[in-house]
Amino acid sequence: MAEKITRSDAEWRQRLDAETYRVTRQAGTERPFSHPGFPKGPGHYVCACCGARLFDGDQKFESFCGWPSFSRAGGAIAEHEDRSHGMIRTEVTCEGCDAHLGHVFPDGPPPTGLRYCINGVALRFVPEAG
Ligand SMILES: [Zn+2]
C-alpha cells in the first residue's frame, strides 16, 4: 500500500509545472498527441506528483487514441465513477496522492480488455536499471 501524500493546493501549484498541475490536481485533460516520443520499453511509470509506481512498461500499448495507453494497472491506482461532461466514465487516480491520471475504458486488448487512457504529463518514466 502506497503511503498517502497530502499537500495543500498551493504546495502542489508550487511543485508542479502549470500543465501537470492543471491535469493532475484539477482533473484536466492534456491535448491528444502531445507526447510524440513518449518513453516506453523496459522500466515503469511513476506518478508525476508523488512518485508512486503506477504502470509497468510492458503494459503500454499503442491505442492511437492520442494518449499513453496501458492494458492494466501496475501499481497504486484507484478507480472512481466519473459522471462529469454528461458521460459515465471510470476515472483513474493515483492512490498515493489522489492525482487525476485519466480514465479507463472497456475497449482494450485481451486478456484484460481494458484501456487505461492516461495523460502523459501525469507520468514519469523510470528506465530499468542495467
Ligand atoms: Zn501520486
CSV table of C-alpha atoms in Angstrom, one decimal, residues 58-114:
chain,number,residue,atom,x,y,z
A,58,ASP,CA,5.2,-3.9,-20.8
A,59,GLN,CA,1.6,-2.9,-20.1
A,60,LYS,CA,1.8,0.0,-22.5
A,61,PHE,CA,0.3,-0.5,-25.9
A,62,GLU,CA,-0.3,1.7,-29.0
A,63,SER,CA,-4.0,2.6,-29.0
A,64,PHE,CA,-3.7,5.5,-31.5
A,65,CYS,CA,-6.1,7.5,-29.2
A,66,GLY,CA,-3.6,10.2,-28.7
A,67,TRP,CA,-2.8,9.4,-25.0
A,68,PRO,CA,-0.4,6.9,-23.5
A,69,SER,CA,-2.5,3.7,-23.0
A,70,PHE,CA,-2.0,0.7,-20.7
A,71,SER,CA,-3.7,-2.6,-20.6
A,72,ARG,CA,-3.7,-2.9,-16.8
A,73,ALA,CA,-2.8,-1.0,-13.7
A,74,GLY,CA,0.7,-1.9,-12.4
A,75,GLY,CA,0.6,-0.2,-9.1
A,76,ALA,CA,-1.1,2.3,-6.9
A,77,ILE,CA,-4.2,3.1,-9.0
A,78,ALA,CA,-7.6,4.0,-7.7
A,79,GLU,CA,-10.8,4.0,-9.8
A,80,HIS,CA,-13.9,6.1,-9.3
A,81,GLU,CA,-17.1,6.6,-11.2
A,82,ASP,CA,-17.0,9.9,-13.1
A,83,ARG,CA,-20.3,11.5,-14.2
A,84,SER,CA,-18.8,14.7,-15.5
A,85,HIS,CA,-19.4,16.0,-19.0
A,86,GLY,CA,-22.6,14.1,-19.4
A,87,MET,CA,-20.9,10.7,-19.5
A,88,ILE,CA,-20.4,7.9,-17.2
A,89,ARG,CA,-16.8,7.0,-17.2
A,90,THR,CA,-14.3,5.5,-14.8
A,91,GLU,CA,-11.7,8.0,-13.6
A,92,VAL,CA,-8.3,6.7,-12.7
A,93,THR,CA,-6.3,8.4,-9.9
A,94,CYS,CA,-3.1,7.8,-8.0
A,95,GLU,CA,-3.7,6.0,-4.8
A,96,GLY,CA,-0.8,7.8,-3.2
A,97,CYS,CA,-1.8,11.4,-3.7
A,98,ASP,CA,-5.2,11.4,-5.5
A,99,ALA,CA,-3.7,12.9,-8.7
A,100,HIS,CA,-6.1,12.7,-11.6
A,101,LEU,CA,-4.4,10.4,-14.2
A,102,GLY,CA,-7.1,9.8,-16.9
A,103,HIS,CA,-9.8,7.2,-17.5
A,104,VAL,CA,-10.2,3.5,-18.1
A,105,PHE,CA,-12.3,2.2,-20.9
A,106,PRO,CA,-13.5,-1.3,-21.6
A,107,ASP,CA,-12.2,-1.4,-25.2
A,108,GLY,CA,-8.6,-2.5,-24.7
A,109,PRO,CA,-6.7,-5.6,-26.0
A,110,PRO,CA,-7.1,-9.1,-24.4
A,111,PRO,CA,-6.6,-10.5,-21.9
A,112,THR,CA,-7.8,-7.6,-19.8
A,113,GLY,CA,-10.0,-5.8,-22.4
A,114,LEU,CA,-9.1,-2.6,-20.6
